[in-house]
């Protein structure tokens, strides 16, 4: 990976856009980033980390200080980074969340964070992602390094690489886990432990279920299972219950045969009695039908005549309808004649003459409607004429007002400009006063936290003293129990002595004076419980000591932040600072309004003449509109007077002509309708006469008299049909073979039914006994089988539990694991060995072969999990010692070698990523001249293969040795600027 170009705007100490071309240092390979303390050297590395990971290592994941304090409200904050992976060049741009002025109204609003990722395609940039979450996902795939890995192999932030050398095993484990992604091994340990717990629960549940099943089986066998040999006892009960079940099955089968015979005899008697009753019922029904035959014949004749009427009836209805229509047409004709005469027409006019009159009136109405439409516009035109006159007068008044305002503007612009200048001077003090207040607030919060931590520290000390006392008491208790256990051994041996049997100690068969317990005996279980209690107390004591140490460290940290001042001392400085800030903020809040006011007045002055000309044009336009509306009103009034004739208005003329035309049209239609209805009536009368003759009716009245309604006809049909169906059914029943030659005497079905009931009762009781015994036998067999299976499963599960339990302890660094190394620690230890091997290749060179790192995987103090220790081997003494014993310069060299070794291993694990750019931030000030020369030689070797190395340092000797430089200076306004060159 190679860093090519960086652009910083409104970020950290940089207000204006600063551009760094790292490719310019490719030939030198080594360049120095220099500048005063606080100028912004480390902010360059912050910007690279922010662009790639939306995070800054110095701020522990927070982004509250990324935006430059020098930025004005409208300034932009943005970082843009170009880098190359392989042969592909990428560009990522990112902005944090920060406040910007509202687009409408006063005040500020929060602008959301933004990101954009592009790839260079030929000479143009092509977009890849434009949302922060999508950019992060794409960069994770492209870069191939997590943030922690990037900070260890490319951005060696200020003193960060020394932390890995001097860290505890636990802290070193956390760093290595994030770099090599070994959390899955810890997950595997948890999964195996969880499996052990599951198997333990399953075994306990299986034992409880087996005991319950044995108790259930004993209940079914109507007995009590013995404590030993329960399965054999249950199997004997199964055989006994099986014999009883076979006997019950035989008895139930015999009862079934008796019941079947009784039911067959009862069914035979019942069937004979049913046939005898069926034949008697059919004979009675046949006699009833013979009596009803005359009535049915009369109904047949009545129905035949009624159906003939229905065929004639449509002609009768048509004749009635035609007569009524003719009468209605003549009445309508009389009404139409009256309306036509009332409208001024002639009563003797024919239909064709009336059509001609209607056509003439339609032409007259078309002309009148056109004039009527023009007349309807008069009110609007009159109103438009008046409105145009009012607008003309208003424009004259506005012209006079605008000319007066233009004369007053110059003086008002001068006054606002003076007020704005004064407010800007005061607002320039906001940044400085805000910094003072924030610094004092941070110190005050730290002082308050220090007070709370001090109270917690005192309580923790008391708790530690209590844990020490409890640990002492537990130790003394264990010692007493060991003494009592030793003293009680003779009494335990004496308890097993029997007269005539030899003593296990002396062999004598006589025991004249056996020892006795003087108090409650102490068992091995009691001793083990006491040991466990002592171990718990020791752990509690150690935890309490760590808690006190942690609180003391926090207390020292907070007191340092507070500057060793109390809350009261800080408050005495804070109140005046707040007042100064309030005044500056008040004036700053007025600047925007005053700027807008000043701009508005200038714009009003510039636009004044144009507005005045616009108003004059508006006045002239309204005058022309007023004249045009007046002319149109006069023309329409002349046309109306010409067309209304003798009527009061054009609308009255339209109404009169419309009434005349409608009357002529209605009369012509009535004449034609009367003629059509008369012809239809004559045809209907002729058709009726022909139909009456065809169906043998003398006249219309005789047909109406013989007509029956549809429900009456249907009732006649149902009556005839029912009679015919009943006659056919009776004949079919009497013709059935089973009703022929039946005996006269009826069988006794009550006696056969009683015999069936008795046989069923006996059969049911036999079946109940059989089913009860069979159910008990089935449940007993099933339960015994289940118990056997559960016991077999428990044996297999217990074997698996033993294996999983040993595996779980081994993976957790307990039990058979004598090295006390967890699985993840073992994996990380292997990685650490590779890191140490790579680091020593440089450390031996840098220290002239004196020092080399050693990986320490021995068991730590108090059996703490081992595997990730580091020591430094000194060839001068031949002894390995702690890394903390190194001097400042030695620590820097060892840390640098370890960081470079770590970079090599991490790179290999990340798919062989090439590291073309490396940054190291500070740490060189602790080196003497010779050691600095060694470090520079090592860093100079990193340039091999085209790598570029950037160093941040204040050391003057390095400035002389490194010609390529990136200088950072502080401008007069307080913000920083970057100068690139040699």
mmCIF file of N, CA, C and O in Angstrom, residues 361-447:
data_model
loop_
_atom_site.group_PDB
_atom_site.id
_atom_site.type_symbol
_atom_site.label_atom_id
_atom_site.label_comp_id
_atom_site.label_asym_id
_atom_site.label_seq_id
_atom_site.Cartn_x
_atom_site.Cartn_y
_atom_site.Cartn_z
ATOM 1 N N UNK A 361 -87.276 29.575 -35.699
ATOM 2 C CA UNK A 361 -87.018 30.062 -34.327
ATOM 3 C C UNK A 361 -85.631 29.642 -33.838
ATOM 4 O O UNK A 361 -84.989 30.373 -33.058
ATOM 5 N N UNK A 362 -85.118 28.492 -34.249
ATOM 6 C CA UNK A 362 -83.779 28.037 -33.827
ATOM 7 C C UNK A 362 -82.698 28.972 -34.341
ATOM 8 O O UNK A 362 -81.718 29.283 -33.634
ATOM 9 N N UNK A 363 -82.841 29.495 -35.612
ATOM 10 C CA UNK A 363 -81.873 30.442 -36.135
ATOM 11 C C UNK A 363 -81.874 31.741 -35.349
ATOM 12 O O UNK A 363 -80.817 32.320 -35.068
ATOM 13 N N UNK A 364 -83.084 32.214 -35.004
ATOM 14 C CA UNK A 364 -83.210 33.441 -34.208
ATOM 15 C C UNK A 364 -82.522 33.274 -32.841
ATOM 16 O O UNK A 364 -81.820 34.169 -32.366
ATOM 17 N N UNK A 365 -82.685 32.113 -32.201
ATOM 18 C CA UNK A 365 -82.104 31.869 -30.865
ATOM 19 C C UNK A 365 -80.571 31.825 -30.894
ATOM 20 O O UNK A 365 -79.914 32.277 -29.949
ATOM 21 N N UNK A 366 -80.008 31.292 -31.980
ATOM 22 C CA UNK A 366 -78.545 31.241 -32.068
ATOM 23 C C UNK A 366 -77.952 32.645 -32.029
ATOM 24 O O UNK A 366 -76.944 32.895 -31.345
ATOM 25 N N UNK A 367 -78.571 33.600 -32.779
ATOM 26 C CA UNK A 367 -78.079 34.976 -32.794
ATOM 27 C C UNK A 367 -78.247 35.622 -31.424
ATOM 28 O O UNK A 367 -77.367 36.320 -30.915
ATOM 29 N N UNK A 368 -79.423 35.382 -30.786
ATOM 30 C CA UNK A 368 -79.690 35.980 -29.461
ATOM 31 C C UNK A 368 -78.705 35.452 -28.401
ATOM 32 O O UNK A 368 -78.267 36.209 -27.517
ATOM 33 N N UNK A 369 -78.342 34.174 -28.450
ATOM 34 C CA UNK A 369 -77.407 33.615 -27.461
ATOM 35 C C UNK A 369 -76.019 34.246 -27.588
ATOM 36 O O UNK A 369 -75.337 34.477 -26.575
ATOM 37 N N UNK A 370 -75.608 34.542 -28.823
ATOM 38 C CA UNK A 370 -74.305 35.173 -29.001
ATOM 39 C C UNK A 370 -74.274 36.562 -28.360
ATOM 40 O O UNK A 370 -73.320 36.921 -27.660
ATOM 41 N N UNK A 371 -75.371 37.333 -28.570
ATOM 42 C CA UNK A 371 -75.447 38.669 -27.953
ATOM 43 C C UNK A 371 -75.561 38.554 -26.450
ATOM 44 O O UNK A 371 -74.997 39.341 -25.681
ATOM 45 N N UNK A 372 -76.293 37.522 -25.964
ATOM 46 C CA UNK A 372 -76.471 37.327 -24.518
ATOM 47 C C UNK A 372 -75.121 37.023 -23.851
ATOM 48 O O UNK A 372 -74.848 37.496 -22.728
ATOM 49 N N UNK A 373 -74.264 36.269 -24.543
ATOM 50 C CA UNK A 373 -72.928 35.949 -23.985
ATOM 51 C C UNK A 373 -72.105 37.224 -23.854
ATOM 52 O O UNK A 373 -71.389 37.420 -22.863
ATOM 53 N N UNK A 374 -72.197 38.120 -24.873
ATOM 54 C CA UNK A 374 -71.460 39.376 -24.782
ATOM 55 C C UNK A 374 -72.008 40.242 -23.653
ATOM 56 O O UNK A 374 -71.251 40.919 -22.951
ATOM 57 N N UNK A 375 -73.350 40.230 -23.484
ATOM 58 C CA UNK A 375 -73.958 41.020 -22.407
ATOM 59 C C UNK A 375 -73.462 40.552 -21.037
ATOM 60 O O UNK A 375 -73.291 41.359 -20.101
ATOM 61 N N UNK A 376 -73.187 39.219 -20.860
ATOM 62 C CA UNK A 376 -72.733 38.684 -19.567
ATOM 63 C C UNK A 376 -71.335 39.192 -19.201
ATOM 64 O O UNK A 376 -70.937 39.122 -18.040
ATOM 65 N N UNK A 377 -70.565 39.694 -20.177
ATOM 66 C CA UNK A 377 -69.210 40.188 -19.909
ATOM 67 C C UNK A 377 -69.209 41.618 -19.400
ATOM 68 O O UNK A 377 -68.164 42.129 -18.976
ATOM 69 N N UNK A 378 -70.362 42.295 -19.470
ATOM 70 C CA UNK A 378 -70.381 43.717 -19.120
ATOM 71 C C UNK A 378 -69.924 43.967 -17.691
ATOM 72 O O UNK A 378 -69.139 44.893 -17.428
ATOM 73 N N UNK A 379 -70.401 43.151 -16.727
ATOM 74 C CA UNK A 379 -70.059 43.390 -15.318
ATOM 75 C C UNK A 379 -68.556 43.243 -15.101
ATOM 76 O O UNK A 379 -67.914 44.072 -14.432
ATOM 77 N N UNK A 380 -67.946 42.191 -15.706
ATOM 78 C CA UNK A 380 -66.510 41.966 -15.520
ATOM 79 C C UNK A 380 -65.694 43.073 -16.167
ATOM 80 O O UNK A 380 -64.668 43.525 -15.620
ATOM 81 N N UNK A 381 -66.132 43.508 -17.359
ATOM 82 C CA UNK A 381 -65.395 44.558 -18.035
ATOM 83 C C UNK A 381 -65.474 45.875 -17.268
ATOM 84 O O UNK A 381 -64.499 46.627 -17.176
ATOM 85 N N UNK A 382 -66.654 46.142 -16.713
ATOM 86 C CA UNK A 382 -66.810 47.374 -15.921
ATOM 87 C C UNK A 382 -65.905 47.328 -14.690
ATOM 88 O O UNK A 382 -65.257 48.318 -14.322
ATOM 89 N N UNK A 383 -65.873 46.141 -14.048
ATOM 90 C CA UNK A 383 -65.013 45.974 -12.871
ATOM 91 C C UNK A 383 -63.540 46.088 -13.247
ATOM 92 O O UNK A 383 -62.743 46.671 -12.507
ATOM 93 N N UNK A 384 -63.162 45.526 -14.410
ATOM 94 C CA UNK A 384 -61.772 45.600 -14.857
ATOM 95 C C UNK A 384 -61.370 47.051 -15.124
ATOM 96 O O UNK A 384 -60.234 47.465 -14.843
ATOM 97 N N UNK A 385 -62.311 47.830 -15.682
ATOM 98 C CA UNK A 385 -62.026 49.245 -15.948
ATOM 99 C C UNK A 385 -61.749 49.981 -14.650
ATOM 100 O O UNK A 385 -60.778 50.740 -14.529
ATOM 101 N N UNK A 386 -62.589 49.704 -13.618
ATOM 102 C CA UNK A 386 -62.399 50.371 -12.326
ATOM 103 C C UNK A 386 -61.104 49.905 -11.655
ATOM 104 O O UNK A 386 -60.366 50.693 -11.057
ATOM 105 N N UNK A 387 -60.807 48.577 -11.745
ATOM 106 C CA UNK A 387 -59.599 48.030 -11.111
ATOM 107 C C UNK A 387 -58.347 48.619 -11.751
ATOM 108 O O UNK A 387 -57.374 48.940 -11.062
ATOM 109 N N UNK A 388 -58.330 48.735 -13.062
ATOM 110 C CA UNK A 388 -57.179 49.314 -13.747
ATOM 111 C C UNK A 388 -56.965 50.756 -13.309
ATOM 112 O O UNK A 388 -55.820 51.207 -13.141
ATOM 113 N N UNK A 389 -58.048 51.495 -13.101
ATOM 114 C CA UNK A 389 -57.917 52.864 -12.632
ATOM 115 C C UNK A 389 -57.303 52.926 -11.249
ATOM 116 O O UNK A 389 -56.440 53.765 -10.957
ATOM 117 N N UNK A 390 -57.739 51.993 -10.347
ATOM 118 C CA UNK A 390 -57.180 51.981 -8.995
ATOM 119 C C UNK A 390 -55.693 51.607 -9.024
ATOM 120 O O UNK A 390 -54.883 52.183 -8.297
ATOM 121 N N UNK A 391 -55.327 50.613 -9.855
ATOM 122 C CA UNK A 391 -53.921 50.204 -9.937
ATOM 123 C C UNK A 391 -53.052 51.345 -10.487
ATOM 124 O O UNK A 391 -51.899 51.518 -10.080
ATOM 125 N N UNK A 392 -53.584 52.111 -11.443
ATOM 126 C CA UNK A 392 -52.829 53.252 -11.974
ATOM 127 C C UNK A 392 -52.549 54.261 -10.871
ATOM 128 O O UNK A 392 -51.433 54.769 -10.739
ATOM 129 N N UNK A 393 -53.559 54.533 -10.020
ATOM 130 C CA UNK A 393 -53.378 55.492 -8.921
ATOM 131 C C UNK A 393 -52.370 54.966 -7.895
ATOM 132 O O UNK A 393 -51.540 55.718 -7.366
ATOM 133 N N UNK A 394 -52.434 53.592 -7.602
ATOM 134 C CA UNK A 394 -51.501 53.008 -6.638
ATOM 135 C C UNK A 394 -50.074 53.076 -7.163
ATOM 136 O O UNK A 394 -49.124 53.300 -6.399
ATOM 137 N N UNK A 395 -49.880 52.872 -8.463
ATOM 138 C CA UNK A 395 -48.532 52.945 -9.038
ATOM 139 C C UNK A 395 -47.964 54.350 -8.915
ATOM 140 O O UNK A 395 -46.764 54.527 -8.627
ATOM 141 N N UNK A 396 -48.806 55.385 -9.103
ATOM 142 C CA UNK A 396 -48.349 56.774 -8.933
ATOM 143 C C UNK A 396 -47.865 57.011 -7.509
ATOM 144 O O UNK A 396 -46.816 57.631 -7.279
ATOM 145 N N UNK A 397 -48.621 56.468 -6.508
ATOM 146 C CA UNK A 397 -48.232 56.650 -5.101
ATOM 147 C C UNK A 397 -46.936 55.902 -4.794
ATOM 148 O O UNK A 397 -46.063 56.402 -4.063
ATOM 149 N N UNK A 398 -46.760 54.657 -5.337
ATOM 150 C CA UNK A 398 -45.538 53.874 -5.083
ATOM 151 C C UNK A 398 -44.318 54.543 -5.681
ATOM 152 O O UNK A 398 -43.225 54.484 -5.110
ATOM 153 N N UNK A 399 -44.489 55.188 -6.842
ATOM 154 C CA UNK A 399 -43.364 55.899 -7.478
ATOM 155 C C UNK A 399 -42.890 57.024 -6.573
ATOM 156 O O UNK A 399 -41.684 57.203 -6.348
ATOM 157 N N UNK A 400 -43.818 57.745 -5.992
ATOM 158 C CA UNK A 400 -43.443 58.846 -5.104
ATOM 159 C C UNK A 400 -42.749 58.304 -3.849
ATOM 160 O O UNK A 400 -41.748 58.864 -3.376
ATOM 161 N N UNK A 401 -43.245 57.180 -3.278
ATOM 162 C CA UNK A 401 -42.648 56.589 -2.059
ATOM 163 C C UNK A 401 -41.239 56.069 -2.338
ATOM 164 O O UNK A 401 -40.332 56.243 -1.520
ATOM 165 N N UNK A 402 -40.993 55.398 -3.493
ATOM 166 C CA UNK A 402 -39.676 54.876 -3.827
ATOM 167 C C UNK A 402 -38.656 55.994 -3.967
ATOM 168 O O UNK A 402 -37.519 55.882 -3.513
ATOM 169 N N UNK A 403 -39.042 57.119 -4.579
ATOM 170 C CA UNK A 403 -38.108 58.239 -4.744
ATOM 171 C C UNK A 403 -37.709 58.811 -3.390
ATOM 172 O O UNK A 403 -36.546 59.168 -3.163
ATOM 173 N N UNK A 404 -38.651 58.837 -2.440
ATOM 174 C CA UNK A 404 -38.342 59.333 -1.093
ATOM 175 C C UNK A 404 -37.370 58.384 -0.375
ATOM 176 O O UNK A 404 -36.449 58.818 0.332
ATOM 177 N N UNK A 405 -37.568 56.999 -0.528
ATOM 178 C CA UNK A 405 -36.706 56.022 0.135
ATOM 179 C C UNK A 405 -35.278 56.075 -0.408
ATOM 180 O O UNK A 405 -34.316 55.952 0.348
ATOM 181 N N UNK A 406 -35.105 56.308 -1.700
ATOM 182 C CA UNK A 406 -33.784 56.361 -2.308
ATOM 183 C C UNK A 406 -32.967 57.538 -1.760
ATOM 184 O O UNK A 406 -31.741 57.472 -1.656
ATOM 185 N N UNK A 407 -33.628 58.599 -1.377
ATOM 186 C CA UNK A 407 -32.926 59.749 -0.808
ATOM 187 C C UNK A 407 -32.419 59.458 0.604
ATOM 188 O O UNK A 407 -31.377 59.973 1.014
ATOM 189 N N UNK A 408 -33.120 58.534 1.395
ATOM 190 C CA UNK A 408 -32.745 58.274 2.796
ATOM 191 C C UNK A 408 -31.728 57.142 2.941
ATOM 192 O O UNK A 408 -31.148 56.976 4.014
ATOM 193 N N UNK A 409 -31.495 56.313 1.926
ATOM 194 C CA UNK A 409 -30.651 55.120 2.055
ATOM 195 C C UNK A 409 -29.183 55.393 2.391
ATOM 196 O O UNK A 409 -28.607 54.666 3.211
ATOM 197 N N UNK A 410 -28.466 56.334 1.809
ATOM 198 C CA UNK A 410 -27.019 56.497 2.083
ATOM 199 C C UNK A 410 -26.693 56.643 3.559
ATOM 200 O O UNK A 410 -25.762 56.018 4.067
ATOM 201 N N UNK A 411 -27.435 57.437 4.295
ATOM 202 C CA UNK A 411 -27.153 57.635 5.725
ATOM 203 C C UNK A 411 -27.374 56.344 6.520
ATOM 204 O O UNK A 411 -26.594 56.003 7.425
ATOM 205 N N UNK A 412 -28.396 55.590 6.199
ATOM 206 C CA UNK A 412 -28.693 54.350 6.924
ATOM 207 C C UNK A 412 -27.612 53.292 6.652
ATOM 208 O O UNK A 412 -27.212 52.555 7.577
ATOM 209 N N UNK A 413 -27.086 53.207 5.439
ATOM 210 C CA UNK A 413 -26.019 52.251 5.098
ATOM 211 C C UNK A 413 -24.762 52.555 5.910
ATOM 212 O O UNK A 413 -24.102 51.657 6.442
ATOM 213 N N UNK A 414 -24.412 53.821 6.059
ATOM 214 C CA UNK A 414 -23.215 54.206 6.826
ATOM 215 C C UNK A 414 -23.353 53.801 8.294
ATOM 216 O O UNK A 414 -22.412 53.267 8.903
ATOM 217 N N UNK A 415 -24.510 53.977 8.910
ATOM 218 C CA UNK A 415 -24.723 53.649 10.321
ATOM 219 C C UNK A 415 -24.596 52.140 10.570
ATOM 220 O O UNK A 415 -23.960 51.700 11.531
ATOM 221 N N UNK A 416 -25.195 51.323 9.705
ATOM 222 C CA UNK A 416 -25.132 49.865 9.879
ATOM 223 C C UNK A 416 -23.705 49.362 9.691
ATOM 224 O O UNK A 416 -23.245 48.444 10.397
ATOM 225 N N UNK A 417 -22.946 49.952 8.762
ATOM 226 C CA UNK A 417 -21.566 49.536 8.526
ATOM 227 C C UNK A 417 -20.694 49.786 9.751
ATOM 228 O O UNK A 417 -19.872 48.942 10.144
ATOM 229 N N UNK A 418 -20.869 50.919 10.421
ATOM 230 C CA UNK A 418 -20.101 51.215 11.634
ATOM 231 C C UNK A 418 -20.434 50.215 12.739
ATOM 232 O O UNK A 418 -19.540 49.738 13.462
ATOM 233 N N UNK A 419 -21.695 49.869 12.928
ATOM 234 C CA UNK A 419 -22.116 48.917 13.977
ATOM 235 C C UNK A 419 -21.570 47.514 13.684
ATOM 236 O O UNK A 419 -21.133 46.792 14.588
ATOM 237 N N UNK A 420 -21.532 47.109 12.408
ATOM 238 C CA UNK A 420 -21.020 45.795 12.015
ATOM 239 C C UNK A 420 -19.525 45.683 12.296
ATOM 240 O O UNK A 420 -19.037 44.645 12.778
ATOM 241 N N UNK A 421 -18.779 46.736 12.030
ATOM 242 C CA UNK A 421 -17.333 46.707 12.280
ATOM 243 C C UNK A 421 -17.040 46.498 13.759
ATOM 244 O O UNK A 421 -16.173 45.697 14.138
ATOM 245 N N UNK A 422 -17.775 47.172 14.638
ATOM 246 C CA UNK A 422 -17.568 47.018 16.079
ATOM 247 C C UNK A 422 -17.903 45.602 16.545
ATOM 248 O O UNK A 422 -17.204 45.007 17.374
ATOM 249 N N UNK A 423 -18.962 45.014 16.012
ATOM 250 C CA UNK A 423 -19.364 43.653 16.411
ATOM 251 C C UNK A 423 -18.336 42.617 15.955
ATOM 252 O O UNK A 423 -18.046 41.645 16.663
ATOM 253 N N UNK A 424 -17.754 42.795 14.773
ATOM 254 C CA UNK A 424 -16.745 41.856 14.277
ATOM 255 C C UNK A 424 -15.494 41.849 15.147
ATOM 256 O O UNK A 424 -14.895 40.799 15.403
ATOM 257 N N UNK A 425 -15.096 43.009 15.629
ATOM 258 C CA UNK A 425 -13.921 43.099 16.491
ATOM 259 C C UNK A 425 -14.141 42.292 17.770
ATOM 260 O O UNK A 425 -13.271 41.530 18.217
ATOM 261 N N UNK A 426 -15.311 42.422 18.352
ATOM 262 C CA UNK A 426 -15.611 41.688 19.597
ATOM 263 C C UNK A 426 -15.775 40.194 19.333
ATOM 264 O O UNK A 426 -15.370 39.350 20.134
ATOM 265 N N UNK A 427 -16.389 39.818 18.196
ATOM 266 C CA UNK A 427 -16.630 38.405 17.877
ATOM 267 C C UNK A 427 -15.335 37.648 17.637
ATOM 268 O O UNK A 427 -15.281 36.421 17.803
ATOM 269 N N UNK A 428 -14.253 38.336 17.247
ATOM 270 C CA UNK A 428 -12.975 37.673 16.980
ATOM 271 C C UNK A 428 -12.389 37.057 18.245
ATOM 272 O O UNK A 428 -11.495 36.205 18.172
ATOM 273 N N UNK A 429 -12.909 37.457 19.414
ATOM 274 C CA UNK A 429 -12.390 36.925 20.679
ATOM 275 C C UNK A 429 -13.093 35.625 21.111
ATOM 276 O O UNK A 429 -12.752 35.058 22.138
ATOM 277 N N UNK A 430 -14.062 35.135 20.331
ATOM 278 C CA UNK A 430 -14.855 33.961 20.757
ATOM 279 C C UNK A 430 -13.990 32.720 20.892
ATOM 280 O O UNK A 430 -14.053 31.987 21.891
ATOM 281 N N UNK A 431 -13.156 32.430 19.872
ATOM 282 C CA UNK A 431 -12.368 31.191 19.886
ATOM 283 C C UNK A 431 -11.459 31.115 21.097
ATOM 284 O O UNK A 431 -11.368 30.081 21.783
ATOM 285 N N UNK A 432 -10.775 32.229 21.380
ATOM 286 C CA UNK A 432 -9.861 32.223 22.516
ATOM 287 C C UNK A 432 -10.579 32.034 23.840
ATOM 288 O O UNK A 432 -10.157 31.251 24.697
ATOM 289 N N UNK A 433 -11.690 32.749 24.014
ATOM 290 C CA UNK A 433 -12.429 32.629 25.281
ATOM 291 C C UNK A 433 -13.093 31.264 25.406
ATOM 292 O O UNK A 433 -13.197 30.722 26.511
ATOM 293 N N UNK A 434 -13.562 30.685 24.285
ATOM 294 C CA UNK A 434 -14.133 29.329 24.343
ATOM 295 C C UNK A 434 -13.080 28.314 24.787
ATOM 296 O O UNK A 434 -13.352 27.426 25.592
ATOM 297 N N UNK A 435 -11.878 28.436 24.249
ATOM 298 C CA UNK A 435 -10.797 27.526 24.636
ATOM 299 C C UNK A 435 -10.514 27.626 26.132
ATOM 300 O O UNK A 435 -10.325 26.614 26.823
ATOM 301 N N UNK A 436 -10.490 28.881 26.643
ATOM 302 C CA UNK A 436 -10.256 29.065 28.083
ATOM 303 C C UNK A 436 -11.345 28.391 28.917
ATOM 304 O O UNK A 436 -11.060 27.703 29.898
ATOM 305 N N UNK A 437 -12.619 28.577 28.515
ATOM 306 C CA UNK A 437 -13.728 28.002 29.281
ATOM 307 C C UNK A 437 -13.698 26.477 29.213
ATOM 308 O O UNK A 437 -13.894 25.784 30.220
ATOM 309 N N UNK A 438 -13.458 25.929 28.012
ATOM 310 C CA UNK A 438 -13.417 24.466 27.870
ATOM 311 C C UNK A 438 -12.292 23.866 28.711
ATOM 312 O O UNK A 438 -12.457 22.822 29.342
ATOM 313 N N UNK A 439 -11.122 24.544 28.699
ATOM 314 C CA UNK A 439 -9.997 24.048 29.509
ATOM 315 C C UNK A 439 -10.357 24.058 30.987
ATOM 316 O O UNK A 439 -10.097 23.078 31.722
ATOM 317 N N UNK A 440 -10.984 25.128 31.468
ATOM 318 C CA UNK A 440 -11.358 25.216 32.884
ATOM 319 C C UNK A 440 -12.462 24.215 33.228
ATOM 320 O O UNK A 440 -12.469 23.617 34.311
ATOM 321 N N UNK A 441 -13.427 24.015 32.302
ATOM 322 C CA UNK A 441 -14.486 23.042 32.561
ATOM 323 C C UNK A 441 -13.912 21.624 32.650
ATOM 324 O O UNK A 441 -14.330 20.814 33.490
ATOM 325 N N UNK A 442 -12.971 21.291 31.756
ATOM 326 C CA UNK A 442 -12.334 19.972 31.805
ATOM 327 C C UNK A 442 -11.596 19.786 33.119
ATOM 328 O O UNK A 442 -11.667 18.716 33.750
ATOM 329 N N UNK A 443 -10.881 20.845 33.530
ATOM 330 C CA UNK A 443 -10.162 20.751 34.806
ATOM 331 C C UNK A 443 -11.129 20.611 35.980
ATOM 332 O O UNK A 443 -10.889 19.845 36.918
ATOM 333 N N UNK A 444 -12.246 21.364 35.936
ATOM 334 C CA UNK A 444 -13.225 21.273 37.036
ATOM 335 C C UNK A 444 -13.847 19.879 37.112
ATOM 336 O O UNK A 444 -14.024 19.299 38.192
ATOM 337 N N UNK A 445 -14.221 19.314 35.911
ATOM 338 C CA UNK A 445 -14.790 17.965 35.907
ATOM 339 C C UNK A 445 -13.796 16.950 36.457
ATOM 340 O O UNK A 445 -14.157 16.030 37.208
ATOM 341 N N UNK A 446 -12.511 17.130 36.099
ATOM 342 C CA UNK A 446 -11.495 16.213 36.616
ATOM 343 C C UNK A 446 -11.358 16.349 38.124
ATOM 344 O O UNK A 446 -11.178 15.353 38.841
ATOM 345 N N UNK A 447 -11.436 17.604 38.636
ATOM 346 C CA UNK A 447 -11.355 17.808 40.083
ATOM 347 C C UNK A 447 -12.530 17.151 40.802
ATOM 348 O O UNK A 447 -12.369 16.538 41.869
#
